[in-house]
């Protein structure tokens, strides 16, 4: 009974821009790509014009493994956004990946009851196609 | 070393409009009323005012901004007041109303004006406060909105869940802070919830909004305005009210890593980067404070403020607020007007004004007896963290 029902949810659709297009191209192929600084090696997300560590502008996109831990989460009960009303209550998580410490990526916790969301739990990325152009990275427990 | 301009600027008159839930009057009329009352409270004439400052933002996404209805810009106020002697004005874009008060202070110290009115007017839009994201989302929202994770409440709720689990704390302890603030609102005639009590059962049985935040962890949006007159202390001493002397101020100078998802900033670094400037300038510390106003857009913000400003150790603020410690009569009364949770969301100006009123001994039924040193953190400790210390007299 505590599983969130995502079947009727109409998610807002991301619009890639010059900074984020490579990320979404990767996700469509089933790859999670984070920016990596060619000067200091820092991995960061969301994409930014400069390295958040050393301020270098020499950045490229490289795959990350997609395993990590829940850094923060909330369980949404309020149905102010009617598009998500059927899924309530649902867990939104912020994940820190093992190979990109300090970078944070958002998702929903899929496949388990929302009560399973806790700080530090192991998760791995899965991919959820929204349409022909956009595939969303999502997370499930990594057991 | 203490600030060379310590005690040289003071808050004099304070005024506010009625605080209502919906827009019964255009916002500009409420802002005008607040400004007129602040000037009258000082015993000044409107023609004496030669400086104006505000922070005008409507902190709610997705609404058409109409000057005079949803915000009151400095241009709108100038148009209404037609001040014959105006010499300086400001509408700041960052650090909220605290930044307007701080910059007005600088203008007074620089001698470019003599009597500044700072106001903040808050509109409560009809319907949902923060409108949902559009069907297609660019910018930073492309990484959050698809997950139903787009409003400020969810960002701050996620940060608070992390806080609770990292520190082994329980959300039920927040009832003590919500109840303390409601008791203070019950003593404050202007507070939105002046006539409405709040019990521990009310808190524990309230509906969840975004876990761990329940309804009573969220502030109450209102329509209203508040204004204060700032002037140099020598002039303030010749006016009607007992002045509140500004001993020091600070603003956040540490930011979270740019562009990270949600507001999970390091609140200890953010808040203390502001309060350390304030303590240094004022030449005192948190142990010297008699009464504190700590911004509570959501209740978690006050918890971060209590810790990062130095009133309690990291992870211990929920224990600090228990057993009446932050109620009037306790060890450190906090949000003695009711705060945004119980008095209404005026987005920080009420916190500054209450700190000033307390050290002036003008807080009426919610006066902390003998308060001499008042602290205000006028915006989220994890966000903008403008901080102030006011004193009744030089020390
Ligand atoms: Zn770098």
Coordinates of C-alpha atoms in Angstrom, one line a residue, chain A residues 43-100:
Chain A
X43 CA 33.4 15.5 -11.4
X44 CA 30.3 17.7 -11.1
X45 CA 26.6 17.8 -11.7
X46 CA 24.4 19.7 -12.8
X47 CA 26.6 20.9 -15.7
X48 CA 28.2 24.3 -15.1
X49 CA 30.3 26.6 -17.2
X50 CA 33.4 26.3 -14.9
X51 CA 34.8 23.7 -12.6
X52 CA 33.3 24.1 -9.2
X53 CA 36.6 23.0 -7.6
X54 CA 39.4 24.8 -9.5
X55 CA 37.4 27.2 -11.8
X56 CA 39.0 25.7 -15.0
X57 CA 36.9 26.0 -18.1
X58 CA 38.4 22.8 -19.6
X59 CA 35.5 20.4 -19.0
X60 CA 34.2 17.4 -20.8
X61 CA 31.5 14.8 -20.2
X62 CA 32.4 11.2 -19.1
X63 CA 30.4 8.2 -17.9
X64 CA 30.0 7.6 -14.2
X65 CA 29.0 4.2 -12.8
X66 CA 25.7 5.3 -11.3
X67 CA 26.0 3.7 -7.9
X68 CA 25.9 5.8 -4.7
X69 CA 24.0 6.7 -1.6
X70 CA 21.0 8.8 -0.7
X71 CA 22.3 12.1 0.4
X72 CA 18.9 13.7 1.2
X73 CA 15.3 12.9 0.5
X74 CA 11.8 14.1 1.1
X75 CA 8.4 12.4 0.9
X76 CA 5.9 14.6 -0.9
X77 CA 2.3 14.5 0.5
X78 CA 1.0 17.8 -0.8
X79 CA -0.8 17.6 -4.1
X80 CA -0.3 21.2 -5.2
X81 CA 1.1 20.0 -8.5
X82 CA -1.9 18.0 -9.8
X83 CA 0.3 16.1 -12.4
X84 CA 1.9 14.2 -9.5
X85 CA -1.3 13.8 -7.4
X86 CA -1.7 10.1 -8.2
X87 CA 1.8 9.2 -7.0
X88 CA 1.4 10.8 -3.5
X89 CA 3.0 10.1 -1.2
X90 CA 6.3 9.7 -3.2
X91 CA 10.0 9.9 -2.4
X92 CA 12.2 12.4 -4.1
X93 CA 15.9 11.6 -3.5
X94 CA 19.1 13.5 -3.9
X95 CA 22.0 11.0 -4.6
X96 CA 25.7 11.3 -4.2
X97 CA 27.5 8.9 -6.5
X98 CA 30.6 6.9 -5.4
X99 CA 32.7 8.2 -8.3
X100 CA 31.6 11.9 -8.0

